[in-house]
Coordinates of C-alpha atoms and ligand atoms in Angstrom, one line a residue:
X12 CA -1.5 18.0 26.0
X13 CA 1.1 17.1 23.5
X14 CA 2.0 20.0 21.1
X15 CA -0.1 20.3 18.1
X16 CA 2.4 21.1 15.7
X17 CA -0.2 22.8 13.3
X18 CA -0.5 25.5 15.8
X19 CA 3.2 26.7 15.7
X20 CA 4.5 29.8 13.9
X21 CA 7.0 27.5 12.1
X22 CA 3.9 25.5 10.5
X23 CA 2.1 28.8 9.6
X24 CA 5.2 29.9 7.9
X25 CA 5.7 26.7 6.0
X26 CA 2.0 27.0 5.2
X27 CA 2.4 30.5 3.8
X28 CA 5.4 29.4 1.8
X29 CA 3.3 26.4 0.4
X30 CA 1.2 28.4 -1.5
X31 CA 3.7 29.6 -3.8
X32 CA 5.9 26.5 -3.7
X33 CA 2.9 24.1 -4.8
X34 CA 2.7 25.9 -8.4
X35 CA 6.7 25.6 -8.8
X36 CA 8.1 23.1 -11.1
X37 CA 11.3 21.2 -10.8
X38 CA 12.7 22.7 -14.0
X39 CA 12.3 26.1 -12.8
X40 CA 13.6 25.3 -9.5
X41 CA 16.8 24.0 -11.2
X42 CA 17.0 26.8 -13.7
X43 CA 17.1 29.3 -10.8
X44 CA 19.4 27.2 -8.5
X45 CA 21.8 25.4 -10.9
X46 CA 24.1 24.4 -8.4
X47 CA 21.5 22.3 -6.1
X48 CA 22.3 19.2 -7.9
X49 CA 25.8 19.2 -6.4
X50 CA 24.9 21.1 -3.2
X51 CA 21.6 19.6 -1.9
X52 CA 23.4 16.5 -1.2
X53 CA 24.7 15.0 2.1
X54 CA 27.2 12.2 2.7
X55 CA 26.5 10.0 5.8
X56 CA 29.0 7.2 6.2
X57 CA 29.1 5.7 2.8
X58 CA 25.8 7.0 1.7
X59 CA 25.8 9.7 -0.8
X60 CA 22.4 11.2 -0.6
X61 CA 21.0 13.6 -3.3
X62 CA 17.8 15.4 -2.2
X63 CA 18.0 18.0 -4.9
X64 CA 15.2 16.5 -7.0
X65 CA 12.8 17.4 -4.5
X66 CA 9.9 20.1 -4.8
X67 CA 11.5 22.3 -2.1
X68 CA 13.6 25.4 -2.7
X69 CA 16.2 26.3 -0.2
X70 CA 13.9 28.3 1.4
X71 CA 11.5 25.3 1.7
X72 CA 14.4 23.5 3.4
X73 CA 15.2 26.0 5.7
X74 CA 11.4 26.4 6.8
X75 CA 11.4 22.5 7.2
X76 CA 14.6 22.7 9.5
X77 CA 12.8 25.3 11.7
X78 CA 9.7 23.1 11.8
X79 CA 11.8 20.1 12.9
X80 CA 13.3 22.4 15.5
X81 CA 9.9 23.5 16.8
X82 CA 8.9 19.9 17.0
X83 CA 11.6 19.5 19.6
X84 CA 13.1 16.7 17.7
X85 CA 16.5 17.5 19.1
X86 CA 15.5 17.0 22.8
X87 CA 13.5 14.0 22.0
X88 CA 16.1 12.3 20.2
X89 CA 18.5 12.9 22.9
X90 CA 15.8 11.5 25.4
X91 CA 15.7 8.3 23.2
X92 CA 19.5 7.8 23.1
X93 CA 19.7 8.2 26.7
X94 CA 17.0 5.8 27.6
X95 CA 14.2 8.0 28.8
X96 CA 10.7 6.1 28.7
X97 CA 9.5 7.8 25.5
X98 CA 7.4 4.8 24.6
X99 CA 4.9 6.2 27.1
X100 CA 2.0 3.9 26.4
X101 CA 4.0 1.0 27.4
X102 CA 6.3 2.8 29.8
X103 CA 9.5 1.7 28.2
X104 CA 12.8 3.1 27.1
X105 CA 13.4 2.8 23.3
X106 CA 17.0 2.0 23.0
X107 CA 17.6 0.2 19.7
X108 CA 20.4 2.5 19.2
X109 CA 22.1 0.9 22.3
X110 CA 22.5 -2.3 20.2
X111 CA 25.1 -0.8 18.2
X112 CA 27.0 1.0 21.0
X113 CA 30.7 0.5 20.9
X114 CA 31.7 -1.8 23.8
X115 CA 33.4 1.1 25.6
X116 CA 30.4 3.4 25.5
X117 CA 28.8 2.9 28.9
X118 CA 25.1 3.7 29.3
X119 CA 23.3 3.2 32.3
X120 CA 19.5 3.0 32.0
X121 CA 17.1 2.1 34.7
X122 CA 20.3 1.3 36.8
X123 CA 21.5 -1.2 34.4
X124 CA 24.7 -0.6 32.2
X125 CA 22.8 -1.6 29.0
X126 CA 26.1 -1.5 26.7
X127 CA 27.4 -4.3 28.9
X128 CA 24.1 -6.5 28.5
X129 CA 24.2 -5.9 24.9
X130 CA 27.9 -7.0 24.3
X131 CA 27.3 -10.0 26.7
X132 CA 24.6 -11.3 24.1
X133 CA 26.7 -10.4 21.2
X134 CA 29.7 -12.3 22.6
X135 CA 27.4 -15.4 23.4
X136 CA 25.8 -15.2 19.9
X137 CA 29.3 -15.0 18.5
X138 CA 30.6 -18.1 20.6
X139 CA 27.5 -20.1 19.4
X140 CA 27.7 -19.2 15.8
X141 CA 31.3 -19.8 15.6
X142 CA 30.7 -23.1 16.8
X143 CA 28.0 -23.8 14.3
X144 CA 29.9 -22.3 11.4
X145 CA 33.2 -24.4 12.2
X146 CA 31.4 -27.7 12.8
X147 CA 32.0 -27.7 16.4
X148 CA 28.3 -27.7 17.0
X149 CA 26.8 -30.9 15.5
X150 CA 23.5 -32.0 15.0
X151 CA 22.1 -35.1 16.9
X152 CA 23.5 -37.6 14.3
X153 CA 26.9 -36.0 14.4
X154 CA 26.5 -34.1 11.2
X155 CA 27.2 -30.3 10.5
X156 CA 24.6 -27.8 10.3
X157 CA 24.2 -26.5 6.8
X158 CA 20.8 -24.8 7.2
X159 CA 19.3 -22.6 9.7
X160 CA 15.7 -22.0 9.7
X161 CA 14.4 -18.8 11.4
X162 CA 11.0 -19.1 12.6
X163 CA 9.5 -15.7 13.4
X164 CA 7.2 -13.0 12.0
X165 CA 7.1 -9.3 11.8
X166 CA 10.1 -7.9 13.4
X167 CA 11.4 -11.2 14.1
X168 CA 11.6 -12.1 10.4
X169 CA 11.5 -9.2 8.2
X170 CA 14.8 -7.7 9.2
X171 CA 16.7 -10.9 9.3
X172 CA 15.4 -12.1 5.9
X173 CA 16.1 -8.7 4.2
X174 CA 19.7 -8.7 5.7
X175 CA 20.3 -12.2 4.7
X176 CA 19.4 -11.6 1.1
X177 CA 21.2 -8.3 1.0
X178 CA 24.4 -10.1 2.3
X179 CA 24.2 -13.3 0.2
X180 CA 27.7 -12.8 -1.1
X181 CA 29.1 -12.8 2.5
X182 CA 27.9 -16.3 3.4
X183 CA 31.3 -18.1 3.8
X184 CA 30.8 -21.1 5.9
X185 CA 28.7 -23.4 3.8
X186 CA 25.5 -22.2 5.8
X187 CA 22.4 -21.1 4.1
X188 CA 19.3 -19.6 5.9
X189 CA 15.5 -20.0 5.2
X190 CA 12.8 -18.0 6.9
X191 CA 9.4 -19.2 7.9
X192 CA 6.7 -16.7 9.1
X193 CA 3.2 -17.3 7.8
X194 CA 0.8 -19.3 9.7
X195 CA -0.3 -20.6 6.3
X196 CA 1.1 -24.2 6.3
X197 CA 2.3 -23.8 2.9
X198 CA 5.1 -21.5 4.2
X199 CA 6.7 -24.0 6.5
X200 CA 6.2 -26.9 4.1
X201 CA 7.8 -25.2 1.2
X202 CA 10.7 -24.1 3.4
X203 CA 11.2 -27.5 4.8
X204 CA 11.2 -29.1 1.3
X205 CA 14.5 -30.5 0.6
X206 CA 16.1 -30.3 3.9
X207 CA 17.6 -33.0 6.0
X208 CA 16.6 -32.8 9.6
X209 CA 20.1 -33.9 10.6
X210 CA 21.6 -30.9 9.2
X211 CA 18.9 -28.3 10.0
X212 CA 19.0 -25.9 13.0
X213 CA 15.9 -24.1 14.0
X214 CA 16.0 -20.6 15.4
X215 CA 12.7 -19.7 17.2
X216 CA 12.7 -15.9 17.1
X217 CA 10.0 -14.1 19.2
X218 CA 10.4 -11.3 21.4
X219 CA 7.4 -12.3 23.5
X220 CA 7.2 -16.1 22.7
X221 CA 3.5 -15.9 22.6
X222 CA 3.0 -15.1 19.0
X223 CA 0.6 -17.8 17.7
X224 CA 2.0 -18.0 14.1
X225 CA 5.5 -18.5 15.6
X226 CA 4.6 -21.1 18.1
X227 CA 2.4 -23.0 15.8
X228 CA 5.2 -23.2 12.9
X229 CA 7.9 -24.0 15.8
X230 CA 5.7 -26.7 17.1
X231 CA 5.1 -28.2 13.6
X232 CA 8.8 -27.8 12.8
X233 CA 9.6 -29.8 16.2
X234 CA 7.3 -32.5 15.0
X235 CA 8.9 -32.7 11.7
X236 CA 12.3 -33.1 13.4
X237 CA 11.5 -35.6 16.2
X238 CA 9.5 -37.7 13.7
X239 CA 13.0 -38.2 11.8
X240 CA 15.5 -38.0 14.9
X241 CA 13.5 -38.5 18.1
X242 CA 12.8 -36.4 21.0
X243 CA 16.4 -35.9 22.3
X244 CA 17.6 -34.4 18.9
X245 CA 15.6 -31.1 20.0
X246 CA 18.5 -29.8 22.1
X247 CA 20.7 -29.9 19.2
X248 CA 18.4 -28.4 16.7
X249 CA 16.4 -25.8 18.5
X250 CA 17.6 -22.5 19.8
X251 CA 15.7 -19.5 20.9
X252 CA 15.9 -15.7 20.6
X253 CA 13.4 -14.0 23.1
X254 CA 12.9 -11.8 26.0
X255 CA 10.8 -14.4 27.8
X256 CA 13.1 -17.2 29.2
X257 CA 9.9 -19.0 31.2
X258 CA 8.0 -19.5 27.9
X259 CA 11.1 -20.5 26.0
X260 CA 11.5 -23.3 28.8
X261 CA 7.8 -24.2 28.6
X262 CA 8.2 -24.8 25.0
X263 CA 11.0 -27.2 25.6
X264 CA 14.2 -25.2 24.5
X265 CA 17.1 -25.4 27.0
X266 CA 17.5 -21.6 28.2
X267 CA 21.2 -22.3 28.0
X268 CA 20.4 -22.0 24.0
X269 CA 18.3 -19.1 24.4
X270 CA 19.8 -15.6 23.4
X271 CA 18.0 -12.6 25.1
X272 CA 17.1 -9.1 24.4
X273 CA 15.1 -6.5 26.2
X274 CA 11.6 -4.8 26.3
X275 CA 13.4 -1.7 25.1
X276 CA 14.1 -3.2 21.8
X277 CA 10.9 -2.8 19.6
X278 CA 10.2 -5.7 17.3
X279 CA 10.7 -3.8 14.1
X280 CA 13.9 -2.2 15.4
X281 CA 15.6 -5.6 16.6
X282 CA 17.5 -6.9 13.7
X283 CA 20.7 -5.7 15.4
X284 CA 19.7 -7.6 18.5
X285 CA 19.9 -11.4 18.9
X286 CA 17.0 -11.4 16.3
X287 CA 19.9 -11.2 13.7
X288 CA 21.3 -14.6 15.1
X289 CA 20.3 -16.4 11.5
X290 CA 22.5 -13.7 9.8
X291 CA 25.3 -14.1 12.0
X292 CA 25.3 -17.9 11.7
X293 CA 25.6 -17.2 7.8
X294 CA 28.0 -14.4 7.6
X295 CA 29.9 -14.7 10.9
X296 CA 30.3 -12.3 13.8
X297 CA 32.8 -9.9 12.2
X298 CA 30.6 -9.2 9.5
X299 CA 27.8 -8.9 11.7
X300 CA 29.9 -6.3 13.9
X301 CA 30.5 -4.2 10.6
X302 CA 26.5 -4.2 10.2
X303 CA 26.1 -2.8 13.6
X304 CA 29.0 -0.3 13.0
X305 CA 27.1 0.9 9.9
X306 CA 24.1 1.8 12.0
X307 CA 26.1 3.5 14.7
X308 CA 27.8 5.6 12.0
X309 CA 24.3 6.9 11.0
X310 CA 23.3 7.2 14.7
X311 CA 26.3 9.4 15.4
X312 CA 25.2 11.6 12.3
X313 CA 21.8 11.8 13.6
X314 CA 22.9 12.7 17.1
X315 CA 25.7 15.5 16.0
X316 CA 24.8 16.8 12.6
X317 CA 23.3 20.2 12.6
X318 CA 19.7 19.9 11.6
X319 CA 20.3 21.7 8.4
X320 CA 22.6 19.0 7.3
X321 CA 21.1 16.1 9.2
X322 CA 20.2 13.3 6.7
X323 CA 17.2 11.7 8.7
X324 CA 15.9 15.1 9.5
X325 CA 16.0 16.4 5.9
X326 CA 14.5 13.3 4.5
X327 CA 12.0 12.8 7.4
X328 CA 10.8 16.5 7.0
X329 CA 10.6 16.1 3.3
X330 CA 8.2 13.1 3.9
X331 CA 6.1 15.2 6.1
X332 CA 6.0 17.8 3.4
X333 CA 4.6 15.5 0.8
X334 CA 2.2 13.9 3.3
X335 CA 0.9 16.9 5.0
X336 CA 1.2 19.6 2.3
X337 CA 1.2 18.2 -1.0
X338 CA -1.2 15.4 0.0
X339 CA 0.8 12.5 -1.0
X340 CA -0.3 9.1 0.3
X341 CA 2.7 7.0 -0.4
X342 CA 6.4 6.8 -0.7
X343 CA 7.9 4.2 -3.2
X344 CA 11.3 2.8 -2.2
X345 CA 13.1 1.4 -5.4
X346 CA 16.4 -0.3 -4.9
X347 CA 18.4 -1.0 -8.0
X348 CA 19.8 -4.0 -6.6
X349 CA 18.1 -7.2 -6.6
X350 CA 19.6 -8.3 -3.2
X351 CA 17.5 -5.6 -1.6
X352 CA 14.4 -7.2 -3.0
X353 CA 13.0 -7.4 0.6
X354 CA 13.8 -3.8 1.5
X355 CA 10.4 -2.2 0.8
X356 CA 8.8 -5.1 2.7
X357 CA 11.2 -4.6 5.8
X358 CA 10.4 -0.7 5.6
X359 CA 6.7 -1.3 5.5
X360 CA 6.6 -2.7 9.0
X361 CA 9.4 -0.3 10.1
X362 CA 7.4 2.9 9.1
X363 CA 3.9 1.8 9.0
X364 CA 3.7 0.0 12.3
X365 CA 5.5 2.9 13.8
X366 CA 3.9 5.7 12.4
X367 CA 0.4 4.4 11.7
X368 CA -1.2 6.3 14.6
X369 CA -4.3 8.7 14.8
X370 CA -3.7 10.1 18.2
X371 CA -0.7 11.8 19.8
X372 CA 1.3 10.6 22.5
X373 CA -1.3 12.0 25.2
X374 CA -4.2 10.4 23.5
X375 CA -5.5 13.5 21.8
X376 CA -6.5 13.2 18.1
X377 CA -3.8 14.3 15.4
X378 CA -4.6 17.3 13.2
X379 CA -2.5 16.1 10.3
X380 CA -2.2 13.1 8.2
X381 CA 0.4 10.6 9.7
X382 CA 2.3 7.4 8.6
X383 CA 3.3 7.4 4.9
X384 CA 2.4 4.2 3.0
X385 CA 5.6 2.5 1.9
X386 CA 6.0 0.3 -1.0
X387 CA 8.3 -0.8 -3.7
X388 CA 10.1 -3.2 -5.9
X389 CA 13.7 -3.5 -7.2
X390 CA 14.4 -1.8 -10.4
X391 CA 14.2 -2.4 -13.3
X392 CA 11.3 -4.6 -12.8
X393 CA 9.1 -2.0 -11.3
X394 CA 9.8 0.0 -14.4
X395 CA 7.8 -2.5 -16.4
X396 CA 5.0 -2.7 -13.9
X397 CA 4.0 0.4 -11.9
X398 CA 6.2 3.2 -12.9
X399 CA 3.6 4.2 -15.6
X400 CA 1.4 5.6 -12.9
X401 CA 4.4 7.2 -11.3
X402 CA 5.4 9.0 -14.3
X403 CA 2.0 9.9 -16.0
X404 CA -0.8 9.2 -13.4
X405 CA -2.7 11.7 -11.3
X406 CA -1.0 11.0 -8.1
X407 CA 2.1 12.5 -6.5
X408 CA 4.3 9.5 -5.5
X409 CA 7.6 10.6 -4.0
X410 CA 10.3 7.8 -4.5
X411 CA 13.5 6.8 -3.0
X412 CA 16.1 5.3 -5.5
X413 CA 19.0 3.3 -4.0
X414 CA 21.8 2.2 -6.2
X415 CA 25.6 1.0 -6.0
X416 CA 28.8 1.8 -7.8
X417 CA 30.1 -1.8 -7.5
X418 CA 27.8 -4.7 -8.5
X419 CA 27.5 -7.7 -6.3
X420 CA 27.4 -9.7 -9.5
X421 CA 28.0 -8.5 -13.1
X422 CA 27.9 -10.0 -16.6
X423 CA 28.7 -8.6 -20.1
X424 CA 26.1 -7.0 -22.1
X425 CA 24.7 -8.4 -25.3
X426 CA 27.7 -7.7 -27.4
X427 CA 29.9 -8.8 -24.7
X428 CA 31.7 -5.4 -24.2
X429 CA 29.8 -3.7 -21.6
X430 CA 28.5 -4.4 -18.1
X431 CA 24.9 -5.2 -17.2
X432 CA 25.4 -3.4 -13.9
X433 CA 26.1 -0.1 -16.0
X434 CA 22.8 -0.8 -17.8
X435 CA 21.0 -1.2 -14.4
X436 CA 22.5 2.0 -13.0
X437 CA 21.8 4.0 -16.2
X438 CA 18.1 3.2 -15.6
X439 CA 18.2 4.4 -12.3
X440 CA 19.7 7.8 -13.3
X441 CA 17.4 8.0 -16.2
X442 CA 14.3 7.5 -14.0
X443 CA 15.0 10.2 -11.7
X444 CA 15.8 12.5 -14.6
X445 CA 12.5 11.7 -16.3
X446 CA 10.6 11.9 -13.2
X447 CA 12.0 15.4 -12.4
X448 CA 12.2 17.1 -15.6
X449 CA 9.6 15.1 -17.7
X450 CA 9.0 16.1 -21.5
X451 CA 6.9 18.9 -22.6
X452 CA 4.3 19.0 -25.4
X453 CA 6.6 21.2 -27.4
X454 CA 9.5 18.8 -27.2
X455 CA 7.5 16.1 -28.1
X456 CA 5.9 17.8 -31.1
X457 CA 9.4 19.0 -32.2
X458 CA 10.3 15.3 -32.7
X459 CA 7.5 14.9 -35.4
X460 CA 5.0 13.5 -33.2
X461 CA 1.4 13.6 -34.6
X462 CA -0.5 16.4 -32.7
X463 CA -3.4 14.1 -31.7
X464 CA -0.7 11.7 -30.1
X465 CA 1.2 14.4 -28.2
X466 CA -0.9 14.7 -25.1
X467 CA -0.4 10.9 -24.6
X468 CA 3.3 11.2 -24.7
X469 CA 3.6 14.3 -22.5
X470 CA 5.7 13.6 -19.3
X471 CA 4.7 15.9 -16.8
X472 CA 7.8 15.7 -14.6
X473 CA 8.0 17.5 -11.3
X474 CA 8.0 14.2 -9.5
X475 CA 10.1 14.3 -6.5
X476 CA 13.0 11.7 -5.7
X477 CA 15.8 10.9 -3.3
X478 CA 18.8 9.1 -4.8
X479 CA 20.9 7.3 -2.3
X480 CA 24.0 5.9 -3.5
X481 CA 26.8 3.7 -2.1
X482 CA 30.1 2.4 -3.2
X483 CA 28.8 -1.3 -2.5
X484 CA 26.3 -3.5 -0.6
X485 CA 28.2 -4.2 2.4
X486 CA 27.3 -5.3 6.0
X487 CA 28.1 -1.8 7.0
X488 CA 26.0 -0.1 4.3
X489 CA 22.9 -2.2 4.9
X490 CA 23.2 -1.1 8.6
X491 CA 23.5 2.5 7.4
X492 CA 20.3 2.2 5.2
X493 CA 18.4 0.8 8.1
X494 CA 19.4 3.4 10.6
X495 CA 18.8 6.1 8.0
X496 CA 15.2 5.0 7.7
X497 CA 14.8 4.2 11.5
X498 CA 15.6 7.9 12.2
X499 CA 13.4 9.3 9.5
X500 CA 10.4 7.5 11.2
X501 CA 11.4 9.0 14.4
X502 CA 11.6 12.5 12.9
X503 CA 8.1 12.1 11.4
X504 CA 6.9 10.6 14.5
X505 CA 8.1 13.5 16.6
X506 CA 6.7 16.2 14.2
X507 CA 3.2 14.5 14.6
X508 CA 3.5 14.4 18.2
X509 CA 2.8 10.3 18.2
X510 CA 4.4 7.4 19.7
X511 CA 6.1 5.6 17.1
X512 CA 7.0 2.7 19.4
X513 CA 3.7 0.9 20.3
X514 CA 1.5 -1.0 17.9
X515 CA -2.0 -1.5 19.7
X516 CA -3.7 -1.8 16.4
X517 CA -2.3 -5.1 15.7
X518 CA -3.6 -6.7 18.9
X519 CA -7.4 -6.7 18.3
X520 CA -7.3 -8.7 15.2
X521 CA -5.0 -11.3 16.9
X522 CA -7.6 -11.5 19.6
X523 CA -10.4 -11.9 17.4
X524 CA -8.8 -14.5 15.3
X525 CA -8.3 -16.7 18.5
X526 CA -12.1 -16.1 19.4
X527 CA -13.4 -16.9 15.9
X528 CA -11.4 -20.1 15.3
X529 CA -13.8 -22.3 17.2
X530 CA -16.6 -20.8 14.9
X531 CA -14.7 -22.5 12.0
X532 CA -14.1 -25.9 13.6
X533 CA -16.5 -26.5 16.6
X534 CA -20.3 -27.8 15.8
X535 CA -21.0 -26.3 19.2
X536 CA -19.8 -22.9 18.6
X537 CA -22.2 -20.1 18.9
X538 CA -24.0 -19.3 15.5
X539 CA -23.4 -15.6 15.2
X540 CA -20.3 -13.6 15.4
X541 CA -22.4 -10.5 15.9
X542 CA -22.5 -9.3 12.4
X543 CA -24.1 -10.9 9.3
X544 CA -21.1 -10.6 6.9
X545 CA -18.7 -12.4 9.1
X546 CA -21.6 -14.9 9.9
X547 CA -22.0 -15.6 6.0
X548 CA -18.4 -15.7 5.7
X549 CA -18.1 -18.4 8.3
X550 CA -20.9 -20.3 7.1
X551 CA -19.3 -20.3 3.5
X552 CA -16.1 -21.6 4.7
X553 CA -17.7 -24.6 7.0
X554 CA -19.8 -25.7 4.1
X555 CA -16.7 -25.8 1.8
X556 CA -14.9 -27.6 4.5
X557 CA -17.8 -30.2 4.9
X558 CA -18.5 -29.1 8.5
Ligands
F6P14 O1 2.8 -7.5 14.4 C1 2.9 -7.2 15.7 C2 4.1 -7.6 16.3 O2 3.9 -7.4 17.8 C3 5.2 -7.1 15.8 O3 5.4 -5.7 16.3 C4 6.3 -7.8 16.0 O4 7.5 -7.7 15.5 C5 5.6 -9.1 15.7 O5 4.4 -9.0 16.1 C6 6.3 -10.4 16.3 O6 6.3 -10.4 17.6 P1 7.3 -11.5 18.6 O7 8.4 -11.1 18.3 O8 6.8 -11.2 20.1 O9 6.8 -12.9 18.2

C-alpha cells in the first residue's frame, strides 16, 4: 500500500494548525512578523523568490516542511535522480534531470551510462544545427534554410514553442521557427502560409512516432514539399526527433537524420532533450547549453538544499496547502513578460498531465484532492480581463507572478522620459500588494466614498501570491523556471502518493477518436455508437457534411 499522507502525524498537526490559520489575515500576519517580506525569500540561481505573501506563518511553513519530510520526498527525489524505476505503471526510470547532467557526471542506469548517451545526442544536434545555421546544410535546390517548422504535439510542441518565444532575442542566424501541433488543418495551413519549400526544414518531433496528429500533419507537410520540389527533396527538408527509429524509417526519414531520446524522458519533461532541436537551430548550441545549465542549477538546489529552504519543496507544499486545506482549485501563473506568453500553456501540460490522478501509485484511491489547475496570461493583459475575479470574487486563487529587472525590449513612456518596462513592473508589484493587503471599508469611506458604494469598492485582500524575479529572461533563466516547476510537480505528486509520470487518461480518448472516425465518413458504419447523445451529434455532423 502507498502511504496515505492524511494518516500521518504531520498531516494531523497541520490540520490542527489550519483551524486557526484559516481565519488569519495577511495584514495581521505581516504586522506580527514585519521582517517576513525580506526573510521569507529564497534565491536559486538567478531567481529571487518571495513567498512571504502566502497565508502561512513561520509555524505553517515549518509544519509543511515536516509534512514534506513525512511524505518521503528526499528518498524519492534521490531515487528519481539515480534512475530507479519510479514510474511504476510503465516500469521506467524518470531521468529528465539527466538531460542536463554535465558531461563529466557519469550516471549508470540499467547498465547504461546515460550521461554519455545524452551528450552524444547533444553533440550530434550541435553538429547538425551548426550546419543549418552556417548554411553548410542546404535545401534540395541549394538554398539556405531560413525557417524550421516543428511538427509535434503535447510535450513535443509546448516546450519548444514556449522556449522559442521566450528566447526570440537570441535568434542570431537568420532562422525563425514555426510550430504545428493541432490536427485541425487550419494550423498547418496557417503556419505554411508565406513559406518557401526550398528554404523550409521540417522537424517531425514525436517520442513514439505514432501520434495521429503529428503523423497526419507530417504527411501533409511532406505532400506540400514534394509537390514543389519532388520526392528526392525529403532527405534535405525532413529530420526527426523520436525514440522510435523503426517508425521514423517507415515514414521515410533517413535515420541518419534522426535525433533520439529515451523512454525515461516523459513527453512533458522533454524540452531539454532532442525535442529542443528547433530551439537549438534558432539560438545555437551554446545558448542551448546555457538553457540546460539553468535547469541543472535548480536540480542541484533541489538535491542539496535543506527542505526548509528548498524552493521547489516550499512552493510545492504551499500549492498543496491551498489545494488540500484552503480548498483552492486553481493556480494562476502571471508572467509580466510578453515573451513568456506560452508559459502557462506549457505548465498546464507539465503540471496537469503529471498530477491529474485519482489513484496512488499502488492503485488505491487518493484521499485528498490532487493536481492544481494551472492557467494564466501575461500581465498586464490579464489585469484587464480576469483579475477582477481574483481580487473580489468568492474563490481563492493563489497566483505566481514572474518579472524581470531588465526588459527584453523597452520604449519611452508617453512623455518620453520614463521606461515602459518600469510601468510593467510597477503593475506587477502593485498587483501583489493589493491582492495581499486589499483595502478596507474604513479606508475607502475615509476617501469620501458614498456609503452605498463602499461595499462595492472593498478589496478583501488576503489573496496569496509568489513573486519570482530574475535579472533578465536569458536561456539559463528559462531553464531555471522550467526546473523550478518540474520539481514542484514532483513534490506535490510525492505528497499525494501518485505517479506523476504516466498519462493513461489521455489514451482512451485517442482510441475512441480512431474508432469513431468511420462513423463520420463511412456509409456502412454501424448506426449507433452506444449512446444517444453521441449518435445525435454524429447524425448532425453527417447531415451538415452532406453524407
Ligand atoms: O497527450 C498525450 C501525450 O502522450 C503526451 O504525453 C505527449 O507529450 C504527447 O502525447 C505527444 O506524444 P509523442 O511525442 O509521442 O508524439
